[in-house]
PDB file of C-alpha atoms and ligand atoms in Angstrom:
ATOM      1  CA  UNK P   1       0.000   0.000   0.000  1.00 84.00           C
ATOM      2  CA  UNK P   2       1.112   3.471  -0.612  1.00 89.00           C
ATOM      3  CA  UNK P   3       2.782   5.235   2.249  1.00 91.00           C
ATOM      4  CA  UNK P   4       0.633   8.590   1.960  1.00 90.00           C
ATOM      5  CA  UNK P   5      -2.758   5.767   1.414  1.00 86.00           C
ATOM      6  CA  UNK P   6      -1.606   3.794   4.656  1.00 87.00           C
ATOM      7  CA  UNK P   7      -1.123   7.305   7.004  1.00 87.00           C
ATOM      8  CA  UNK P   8      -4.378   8.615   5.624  1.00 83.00           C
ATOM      9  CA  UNK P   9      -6.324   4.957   6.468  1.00 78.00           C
ATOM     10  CA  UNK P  10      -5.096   5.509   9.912  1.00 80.00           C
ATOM     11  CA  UNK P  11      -7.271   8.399  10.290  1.00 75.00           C
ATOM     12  CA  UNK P  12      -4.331  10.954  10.841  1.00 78.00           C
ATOM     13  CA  UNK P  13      -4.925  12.937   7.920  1.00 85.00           C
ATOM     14  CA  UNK P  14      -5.547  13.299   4.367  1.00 86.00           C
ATOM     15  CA  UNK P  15      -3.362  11.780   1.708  1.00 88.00           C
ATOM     16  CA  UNK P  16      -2.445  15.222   0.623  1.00 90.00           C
ATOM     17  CA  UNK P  17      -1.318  16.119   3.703  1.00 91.00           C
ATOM     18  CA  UNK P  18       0.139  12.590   4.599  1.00 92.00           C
ATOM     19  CA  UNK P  19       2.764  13.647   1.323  1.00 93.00           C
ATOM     20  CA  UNK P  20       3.627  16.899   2.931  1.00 93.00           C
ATOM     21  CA  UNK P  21       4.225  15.701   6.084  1.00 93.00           C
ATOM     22  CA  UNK P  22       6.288  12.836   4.714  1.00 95.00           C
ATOM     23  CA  UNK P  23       8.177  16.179   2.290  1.00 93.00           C
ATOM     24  CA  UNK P  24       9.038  17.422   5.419  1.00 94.00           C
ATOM     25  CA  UNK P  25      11.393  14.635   7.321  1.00 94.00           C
ATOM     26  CA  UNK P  26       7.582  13.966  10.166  1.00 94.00           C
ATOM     27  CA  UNK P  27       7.454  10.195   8.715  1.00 95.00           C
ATOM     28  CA  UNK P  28       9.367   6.953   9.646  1.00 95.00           C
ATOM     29  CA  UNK P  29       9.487   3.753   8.458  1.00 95.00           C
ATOM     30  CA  UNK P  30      10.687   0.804  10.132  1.00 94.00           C
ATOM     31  CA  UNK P  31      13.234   3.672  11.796  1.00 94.00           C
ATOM     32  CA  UNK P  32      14.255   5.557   9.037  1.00 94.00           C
ATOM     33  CA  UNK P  33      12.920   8.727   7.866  1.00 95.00           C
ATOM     34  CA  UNK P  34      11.347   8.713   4.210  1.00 94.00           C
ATOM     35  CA  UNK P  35      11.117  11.457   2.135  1.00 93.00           C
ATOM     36  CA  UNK P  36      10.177   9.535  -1.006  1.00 89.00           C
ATOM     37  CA  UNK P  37       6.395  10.106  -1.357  1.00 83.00           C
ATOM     38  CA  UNK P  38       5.666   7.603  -4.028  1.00 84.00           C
ATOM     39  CA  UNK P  39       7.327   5.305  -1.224  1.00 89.00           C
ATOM     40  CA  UNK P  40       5.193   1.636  -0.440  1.00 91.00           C
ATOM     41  CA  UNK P  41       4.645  -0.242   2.981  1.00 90.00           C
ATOM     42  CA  UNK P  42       4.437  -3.855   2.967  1.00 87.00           C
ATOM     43  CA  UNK P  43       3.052  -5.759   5.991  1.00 81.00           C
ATOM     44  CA  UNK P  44       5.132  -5.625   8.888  1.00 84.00           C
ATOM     45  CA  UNK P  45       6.469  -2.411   8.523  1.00 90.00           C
ATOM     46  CA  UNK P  46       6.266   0.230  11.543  1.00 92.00           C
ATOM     47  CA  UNK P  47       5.264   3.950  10.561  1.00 93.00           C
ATOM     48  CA  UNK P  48       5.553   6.705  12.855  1.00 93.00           C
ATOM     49  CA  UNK P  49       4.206  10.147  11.805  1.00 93.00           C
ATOM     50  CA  UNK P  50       5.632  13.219  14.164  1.00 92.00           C
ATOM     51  CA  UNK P  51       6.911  10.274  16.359  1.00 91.00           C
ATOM     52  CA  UNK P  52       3.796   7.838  17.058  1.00 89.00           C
ATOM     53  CA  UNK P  53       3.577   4.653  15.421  1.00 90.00           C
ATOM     54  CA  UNK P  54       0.220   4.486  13.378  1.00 88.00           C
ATOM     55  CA  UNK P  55      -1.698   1.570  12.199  1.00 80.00           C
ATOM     56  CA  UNK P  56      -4.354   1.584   9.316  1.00 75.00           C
ATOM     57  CA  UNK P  57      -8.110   0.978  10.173  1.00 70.00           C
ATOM     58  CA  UNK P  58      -9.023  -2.169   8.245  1.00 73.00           C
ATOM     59  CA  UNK P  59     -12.308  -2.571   7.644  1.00 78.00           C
ATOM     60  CA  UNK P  60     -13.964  -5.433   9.791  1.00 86.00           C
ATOM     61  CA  UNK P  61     -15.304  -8.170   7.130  1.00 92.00           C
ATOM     62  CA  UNK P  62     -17.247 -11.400   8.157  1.00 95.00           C
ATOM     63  CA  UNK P  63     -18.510 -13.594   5.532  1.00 96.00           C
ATOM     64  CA  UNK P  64     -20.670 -16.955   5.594  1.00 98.00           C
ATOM     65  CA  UNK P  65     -19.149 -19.453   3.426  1.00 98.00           C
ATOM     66  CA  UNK P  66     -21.542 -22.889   2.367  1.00 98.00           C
ATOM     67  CA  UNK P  67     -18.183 -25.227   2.547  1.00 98.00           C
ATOM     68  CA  UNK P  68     -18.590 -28.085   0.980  1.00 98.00           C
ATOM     69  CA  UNK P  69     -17.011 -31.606   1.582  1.00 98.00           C
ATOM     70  CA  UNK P  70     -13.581 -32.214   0.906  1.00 97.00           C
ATOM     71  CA  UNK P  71     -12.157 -28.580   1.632  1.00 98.00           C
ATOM     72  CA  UNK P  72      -9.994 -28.402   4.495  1.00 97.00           C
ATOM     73  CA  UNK P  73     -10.965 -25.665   7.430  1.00 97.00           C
ATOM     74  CA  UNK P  74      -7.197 -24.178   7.241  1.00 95.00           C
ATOM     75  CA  UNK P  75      -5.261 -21.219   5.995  1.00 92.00           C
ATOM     76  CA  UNK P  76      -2.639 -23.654   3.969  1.00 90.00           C
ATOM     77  CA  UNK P  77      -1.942 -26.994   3.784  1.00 91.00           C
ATOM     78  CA  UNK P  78       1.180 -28.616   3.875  1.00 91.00           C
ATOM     79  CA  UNK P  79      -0.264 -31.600   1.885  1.00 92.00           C
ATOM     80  CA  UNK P  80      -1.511 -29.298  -0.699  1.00 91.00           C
ATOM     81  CA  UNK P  81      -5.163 -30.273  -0.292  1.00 93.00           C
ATOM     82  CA  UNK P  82      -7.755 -28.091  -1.459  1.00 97.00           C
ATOM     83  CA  UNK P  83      -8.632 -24.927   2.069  1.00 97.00           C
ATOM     84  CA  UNK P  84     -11.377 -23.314   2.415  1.00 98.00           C
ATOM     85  CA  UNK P  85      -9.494 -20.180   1.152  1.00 97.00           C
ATOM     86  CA  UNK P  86      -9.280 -21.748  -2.189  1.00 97.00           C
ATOM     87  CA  UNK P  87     -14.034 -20.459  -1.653  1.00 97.00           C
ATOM     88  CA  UNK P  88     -13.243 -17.087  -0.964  1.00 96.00           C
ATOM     89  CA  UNK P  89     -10.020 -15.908  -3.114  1.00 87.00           C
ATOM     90  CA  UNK P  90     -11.650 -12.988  -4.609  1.00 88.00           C
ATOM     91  CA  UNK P  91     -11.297 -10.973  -1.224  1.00 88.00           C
ATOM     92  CA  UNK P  92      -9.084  -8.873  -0.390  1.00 80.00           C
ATOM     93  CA  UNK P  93      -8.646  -8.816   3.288  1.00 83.00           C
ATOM     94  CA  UNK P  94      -6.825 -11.131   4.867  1.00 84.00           C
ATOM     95  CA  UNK P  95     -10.040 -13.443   6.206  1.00 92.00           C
ATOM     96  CA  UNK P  96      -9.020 -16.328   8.112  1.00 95.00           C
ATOM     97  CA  UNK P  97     -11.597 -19.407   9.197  1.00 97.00           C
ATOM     98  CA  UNK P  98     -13.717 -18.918  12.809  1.00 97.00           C
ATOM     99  CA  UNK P  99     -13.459 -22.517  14.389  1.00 96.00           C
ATOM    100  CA  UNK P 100     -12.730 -25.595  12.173  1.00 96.00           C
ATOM    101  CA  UNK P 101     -15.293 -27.910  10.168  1.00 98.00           C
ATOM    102  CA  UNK P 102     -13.765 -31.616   9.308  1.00 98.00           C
ATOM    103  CA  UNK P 103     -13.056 -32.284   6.127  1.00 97.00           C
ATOM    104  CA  UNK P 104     -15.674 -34.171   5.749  1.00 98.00           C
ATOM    105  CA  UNK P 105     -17.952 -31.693   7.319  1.00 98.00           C
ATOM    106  CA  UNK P 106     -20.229 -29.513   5.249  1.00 98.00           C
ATOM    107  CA  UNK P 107     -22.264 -26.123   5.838  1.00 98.00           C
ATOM    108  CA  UNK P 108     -21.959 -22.943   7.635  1.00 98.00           C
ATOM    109  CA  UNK P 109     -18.377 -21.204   8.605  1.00 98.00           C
ATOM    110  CA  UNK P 110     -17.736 -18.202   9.436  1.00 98.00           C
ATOM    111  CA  UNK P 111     -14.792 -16.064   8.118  1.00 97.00           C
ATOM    112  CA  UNK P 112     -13.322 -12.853   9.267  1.00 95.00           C
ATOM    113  CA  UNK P 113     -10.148 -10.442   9.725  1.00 90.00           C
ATOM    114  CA  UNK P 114     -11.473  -9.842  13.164  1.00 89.00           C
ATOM    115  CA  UNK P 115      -9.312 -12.091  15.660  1.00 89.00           C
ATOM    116  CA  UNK P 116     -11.634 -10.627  18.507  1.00 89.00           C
ATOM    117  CA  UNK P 117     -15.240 -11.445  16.965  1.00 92.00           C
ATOM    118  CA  UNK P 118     -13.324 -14.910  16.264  1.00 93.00           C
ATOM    119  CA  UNK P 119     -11.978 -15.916  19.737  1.00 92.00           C
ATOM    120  CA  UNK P 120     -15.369 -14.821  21.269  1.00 92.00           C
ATOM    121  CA  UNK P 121     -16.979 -17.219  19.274  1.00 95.00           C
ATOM    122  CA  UNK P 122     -14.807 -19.688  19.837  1.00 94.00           C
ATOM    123  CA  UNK P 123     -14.261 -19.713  23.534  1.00 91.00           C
ATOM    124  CA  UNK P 124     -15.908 -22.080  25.303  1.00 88.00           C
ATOM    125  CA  UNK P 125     -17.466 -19.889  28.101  1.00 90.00           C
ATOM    126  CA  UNK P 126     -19.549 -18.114  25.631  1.00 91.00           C
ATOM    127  CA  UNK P 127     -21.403 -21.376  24.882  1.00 93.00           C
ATOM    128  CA  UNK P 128     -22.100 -20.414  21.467  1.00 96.00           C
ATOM    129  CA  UNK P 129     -24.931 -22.869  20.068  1.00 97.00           C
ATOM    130  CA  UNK P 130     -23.651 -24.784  17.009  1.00 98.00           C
ATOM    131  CA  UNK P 131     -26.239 -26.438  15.147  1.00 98.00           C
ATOM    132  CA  UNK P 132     -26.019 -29.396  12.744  1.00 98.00           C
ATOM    133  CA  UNK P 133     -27.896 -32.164  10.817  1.00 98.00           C
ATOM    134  CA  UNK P 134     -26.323 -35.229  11.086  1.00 98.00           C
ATOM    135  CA  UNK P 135     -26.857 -38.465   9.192  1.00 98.00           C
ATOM    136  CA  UNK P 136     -26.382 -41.390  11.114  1.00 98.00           C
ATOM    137  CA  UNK P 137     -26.521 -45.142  11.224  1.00 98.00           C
ATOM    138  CA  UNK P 138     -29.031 -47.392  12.241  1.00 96.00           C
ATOM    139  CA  UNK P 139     -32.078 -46.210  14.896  1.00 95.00           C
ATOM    140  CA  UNK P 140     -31.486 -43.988  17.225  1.00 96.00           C
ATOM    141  CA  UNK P 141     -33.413 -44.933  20.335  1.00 95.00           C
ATOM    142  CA  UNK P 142     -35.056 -43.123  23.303  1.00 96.00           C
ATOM    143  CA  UNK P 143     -32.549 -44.008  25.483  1.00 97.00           C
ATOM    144  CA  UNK P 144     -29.641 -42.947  23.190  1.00 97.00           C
ATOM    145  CA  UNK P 145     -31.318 -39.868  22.929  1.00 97.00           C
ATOM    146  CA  UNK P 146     -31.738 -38.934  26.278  1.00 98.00           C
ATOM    147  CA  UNK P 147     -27.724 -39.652  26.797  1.00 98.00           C
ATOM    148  CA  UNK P 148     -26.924 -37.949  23.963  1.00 98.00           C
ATOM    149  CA  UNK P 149     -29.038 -34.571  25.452  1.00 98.00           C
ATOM    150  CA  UNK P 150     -27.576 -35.326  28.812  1.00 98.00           C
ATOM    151  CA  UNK P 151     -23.995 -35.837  27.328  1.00 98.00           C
ATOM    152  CA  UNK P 152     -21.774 -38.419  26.758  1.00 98.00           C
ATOM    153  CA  UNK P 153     -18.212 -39.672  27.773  1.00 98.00           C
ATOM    154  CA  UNK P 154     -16.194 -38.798  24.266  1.00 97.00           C
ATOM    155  CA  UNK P 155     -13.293 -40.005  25.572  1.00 94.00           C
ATOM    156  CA  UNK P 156     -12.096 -37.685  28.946  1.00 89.00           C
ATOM    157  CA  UNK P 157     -14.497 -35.395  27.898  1.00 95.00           C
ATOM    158  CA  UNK P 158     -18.192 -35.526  29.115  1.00 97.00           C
ATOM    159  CA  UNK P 159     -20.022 -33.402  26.909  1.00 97.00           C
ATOM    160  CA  UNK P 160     -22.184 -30.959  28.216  1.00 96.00           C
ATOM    161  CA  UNK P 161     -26.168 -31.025  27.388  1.00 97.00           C
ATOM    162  CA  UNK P 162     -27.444 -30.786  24.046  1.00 98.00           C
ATOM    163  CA  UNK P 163     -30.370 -30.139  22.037  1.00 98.00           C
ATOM    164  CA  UNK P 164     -31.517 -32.641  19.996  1.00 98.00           C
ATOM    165  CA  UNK P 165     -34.348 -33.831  17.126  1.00 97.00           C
ATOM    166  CA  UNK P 166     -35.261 -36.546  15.461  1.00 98.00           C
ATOM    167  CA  UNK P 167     -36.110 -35.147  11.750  1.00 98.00           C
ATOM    168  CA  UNK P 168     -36.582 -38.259  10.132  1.00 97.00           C
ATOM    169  CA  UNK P 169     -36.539 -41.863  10.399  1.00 94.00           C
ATOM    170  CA  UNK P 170     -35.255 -43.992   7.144  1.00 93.00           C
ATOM    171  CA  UNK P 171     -34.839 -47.563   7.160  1.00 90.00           C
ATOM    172  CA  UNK P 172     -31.439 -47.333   7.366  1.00 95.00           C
ATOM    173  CA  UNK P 173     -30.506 -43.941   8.651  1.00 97.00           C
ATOM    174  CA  UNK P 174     -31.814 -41.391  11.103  1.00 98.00           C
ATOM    175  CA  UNK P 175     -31.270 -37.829  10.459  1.00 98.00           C
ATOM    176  CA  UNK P 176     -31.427 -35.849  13.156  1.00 98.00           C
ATOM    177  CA  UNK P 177     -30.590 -32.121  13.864  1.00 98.00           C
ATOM    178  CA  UNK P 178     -28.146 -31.619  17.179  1.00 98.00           C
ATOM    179  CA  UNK P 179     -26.741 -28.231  18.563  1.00 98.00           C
ATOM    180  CA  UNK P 180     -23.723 -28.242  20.822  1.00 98.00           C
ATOM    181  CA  UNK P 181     -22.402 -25.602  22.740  1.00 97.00           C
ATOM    182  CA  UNK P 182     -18.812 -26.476  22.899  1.00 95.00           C
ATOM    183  CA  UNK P 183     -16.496 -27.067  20.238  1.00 92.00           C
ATOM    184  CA  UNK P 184     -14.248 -30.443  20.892  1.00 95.00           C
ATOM    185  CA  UNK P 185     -12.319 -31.703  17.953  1.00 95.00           C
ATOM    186  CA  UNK P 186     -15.088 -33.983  15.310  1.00 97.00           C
ATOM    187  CA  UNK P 187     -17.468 -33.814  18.673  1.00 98.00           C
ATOM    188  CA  UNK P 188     -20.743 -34.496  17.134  1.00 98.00           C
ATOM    189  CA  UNK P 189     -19.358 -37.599  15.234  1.00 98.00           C
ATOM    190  CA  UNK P 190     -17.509 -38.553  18.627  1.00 98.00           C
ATOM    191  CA  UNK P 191     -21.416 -38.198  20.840  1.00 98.00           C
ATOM    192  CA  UNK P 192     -22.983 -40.051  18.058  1.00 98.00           C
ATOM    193  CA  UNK P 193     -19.729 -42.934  18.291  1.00 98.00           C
ATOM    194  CA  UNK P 194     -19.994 -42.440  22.189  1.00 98.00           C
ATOM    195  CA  UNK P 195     -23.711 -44.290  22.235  1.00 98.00           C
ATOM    196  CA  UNK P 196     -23.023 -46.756  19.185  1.00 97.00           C
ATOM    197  CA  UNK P 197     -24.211 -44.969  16.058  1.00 98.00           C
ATOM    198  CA  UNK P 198     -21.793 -43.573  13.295  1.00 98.00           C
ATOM    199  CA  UNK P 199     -22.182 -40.154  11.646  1.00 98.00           C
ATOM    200  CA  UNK P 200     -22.255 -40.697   7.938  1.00 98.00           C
ATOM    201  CA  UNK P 201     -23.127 -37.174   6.682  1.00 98.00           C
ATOM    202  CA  UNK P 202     -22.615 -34.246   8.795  1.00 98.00           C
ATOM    203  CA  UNK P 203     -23.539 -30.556   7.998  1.00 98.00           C
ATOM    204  CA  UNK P 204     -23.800 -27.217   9.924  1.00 98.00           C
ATOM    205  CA  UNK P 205     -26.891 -25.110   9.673  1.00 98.00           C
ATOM    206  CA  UNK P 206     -25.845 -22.825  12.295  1.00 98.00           C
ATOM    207  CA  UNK P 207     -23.819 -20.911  14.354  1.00 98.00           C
ATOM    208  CA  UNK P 208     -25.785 -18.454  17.003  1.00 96.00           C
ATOM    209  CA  UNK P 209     -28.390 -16.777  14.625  1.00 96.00           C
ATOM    210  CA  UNK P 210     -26.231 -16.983  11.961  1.00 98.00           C
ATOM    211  CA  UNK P 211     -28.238 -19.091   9.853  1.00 98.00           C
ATOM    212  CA  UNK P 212     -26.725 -21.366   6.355  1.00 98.00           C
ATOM    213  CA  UNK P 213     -30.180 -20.702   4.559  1.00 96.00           C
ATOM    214  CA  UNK P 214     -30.262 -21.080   0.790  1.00 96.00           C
ATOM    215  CA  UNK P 215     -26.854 -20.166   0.438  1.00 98.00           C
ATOM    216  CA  UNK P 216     -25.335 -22.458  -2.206  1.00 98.00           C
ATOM    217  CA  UNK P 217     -23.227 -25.158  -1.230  1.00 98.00           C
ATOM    218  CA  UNK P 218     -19.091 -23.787  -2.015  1.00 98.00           C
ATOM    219  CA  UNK P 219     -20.524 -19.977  -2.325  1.00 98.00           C
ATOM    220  CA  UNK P 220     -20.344 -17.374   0.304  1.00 98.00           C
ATOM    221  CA  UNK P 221     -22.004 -14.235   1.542  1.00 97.00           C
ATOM    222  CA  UNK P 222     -21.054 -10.837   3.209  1.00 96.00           C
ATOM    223  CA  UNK P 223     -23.096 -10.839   6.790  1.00 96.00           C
ATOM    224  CA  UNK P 224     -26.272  -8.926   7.002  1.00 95.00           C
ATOM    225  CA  UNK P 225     -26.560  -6.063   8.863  1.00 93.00           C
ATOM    226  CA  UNK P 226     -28.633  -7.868  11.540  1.00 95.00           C
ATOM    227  CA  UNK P 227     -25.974 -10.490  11.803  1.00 96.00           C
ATOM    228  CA  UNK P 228     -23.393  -8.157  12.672  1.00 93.00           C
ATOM    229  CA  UNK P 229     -25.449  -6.198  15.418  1.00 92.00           C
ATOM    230  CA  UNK P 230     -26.600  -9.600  16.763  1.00 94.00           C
ATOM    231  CA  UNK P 231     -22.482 -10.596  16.816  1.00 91.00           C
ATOM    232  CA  UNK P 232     -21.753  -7.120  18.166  1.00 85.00           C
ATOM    233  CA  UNK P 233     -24.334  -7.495  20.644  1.00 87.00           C
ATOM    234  CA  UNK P 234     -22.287 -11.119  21.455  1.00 85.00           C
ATOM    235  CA  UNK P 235     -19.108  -9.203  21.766  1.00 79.00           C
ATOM    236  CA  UNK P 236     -20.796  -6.580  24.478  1.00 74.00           C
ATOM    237  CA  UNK P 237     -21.706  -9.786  26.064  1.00 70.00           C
TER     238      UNK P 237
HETATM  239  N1  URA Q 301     -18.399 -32.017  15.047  1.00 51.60           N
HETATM  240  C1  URA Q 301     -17.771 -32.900  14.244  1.00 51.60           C
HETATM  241  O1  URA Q 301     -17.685 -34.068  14.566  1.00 51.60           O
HETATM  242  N2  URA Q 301     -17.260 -32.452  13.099  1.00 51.60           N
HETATM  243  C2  URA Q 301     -17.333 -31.173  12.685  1.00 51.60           C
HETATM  244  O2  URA Q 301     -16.846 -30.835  11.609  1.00 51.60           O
HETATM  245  C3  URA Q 301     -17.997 -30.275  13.515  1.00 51.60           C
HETATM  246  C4  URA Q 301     -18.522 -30.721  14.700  1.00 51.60           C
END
């Protein structure tokens, strides 16, 4: 970005007057004082203006992204495989996943640049619901039920209580719609393993009000403006 662009996005001044004061020996980077007005900043670099350091307001972005199966919930992968970045390349700011979906896993996840909004939904003592439909195995029976809503031993981890529905009831399969309030690694497919029956299609429908609608599967959306005073209302606790 261009030095007298960067000062100016910092809400000091104008970019006019970002290149005078820069003329005039009031602008540092990394230590140094630039005169060179056409000069660029790359990340990392430390400005001071008239001796404070300055940083550039970026604007907050949170998107909804329908992942599909197969993507994995990560910046990069060593392996090469395809990330859920590969969904949203056309933006600019640097967005990074809220929380992590298996690979497997499809439906609703949340991206942002806001490392805030994204640790308060991700901490555990804000109990954010997480909802899902889950395809499972076999029957699932009263009494498996009522563990599951108690909550279940997932290996040194009792689960806390959950919500749970019984949508419909296949020959084979049971689908069923679940919401959790913690966030344990692949712990809906570990509840369902915990009382015998084995997640074969998993997919999040929501996250808070956040809801996955219509939105195609592998296409995203910008939040609404409810959504972000609902998750601004979150943050205020
Ligand atoms: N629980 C799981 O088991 N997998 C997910 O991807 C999300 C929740």
């Amino acid at each position: 970005m261009r030095l007298n662009k960067y000062i100016a996005s910092a809400g000091i001044c104008s970019r006019r007057r970002a290149d005078a004061l820069t003329e005039d020996g009031n602008v540092k980077v990394n230590g140094l004082v630039v005169r060179e007005m056409g000069r660029d900043v790359k990340e990392g670099d430390v400005v001071e203006v008239s001796g404070r350091v300055i940083r550039p307001e970026t604007e907050r972005v949170c998107i909804v992204l329908n992942k599909p199966k197969g993507y994995i919930t990560s910046v990069r992968d060593a392996q090469k495989r395809p990330t859920v970045m590969d969904l949203v390349g056309d933006i600019p700011e640097r967005v990074f996943p809220v929380g992590r979906l298996d690979c497997d896993t499809s439906g609703l996840l949340i991206l942002t640049n806001d490392g805030a909004l994204s640790q308060m939904l991700t901490h555990p003592k804000h109990r954010i619901r997480k909802t899902y439909r889950a395809r499972v195995g076999g029957v699932l029976s009263d009494g498996r039920i009522a563990r599951l809503k108690k909550g279940v031993d997932i290996g040194g981890f009792v689960t806390s209580p959950a919500e749970l529905r019984v949508l419909r009831q296949a020959e084979r399969t049971t689908l069923v719609e679940i919401s959790i309030f913690e966030g344990k690694n692949h712990q809906v497919r570990r509840m369902f393993a915990a009382v015998g029956n084995k997640v074969v299609e998993l997919e999040r429908v929501a996250v808070g009000e956040i809801l996955l609608g219509r939105l195609r599967t592998g296409h995203y959306r910008k939040m609404t403006r409810p959504e972000l005073a609902y998750l601004g209302e979150l943050s205020r606790g």
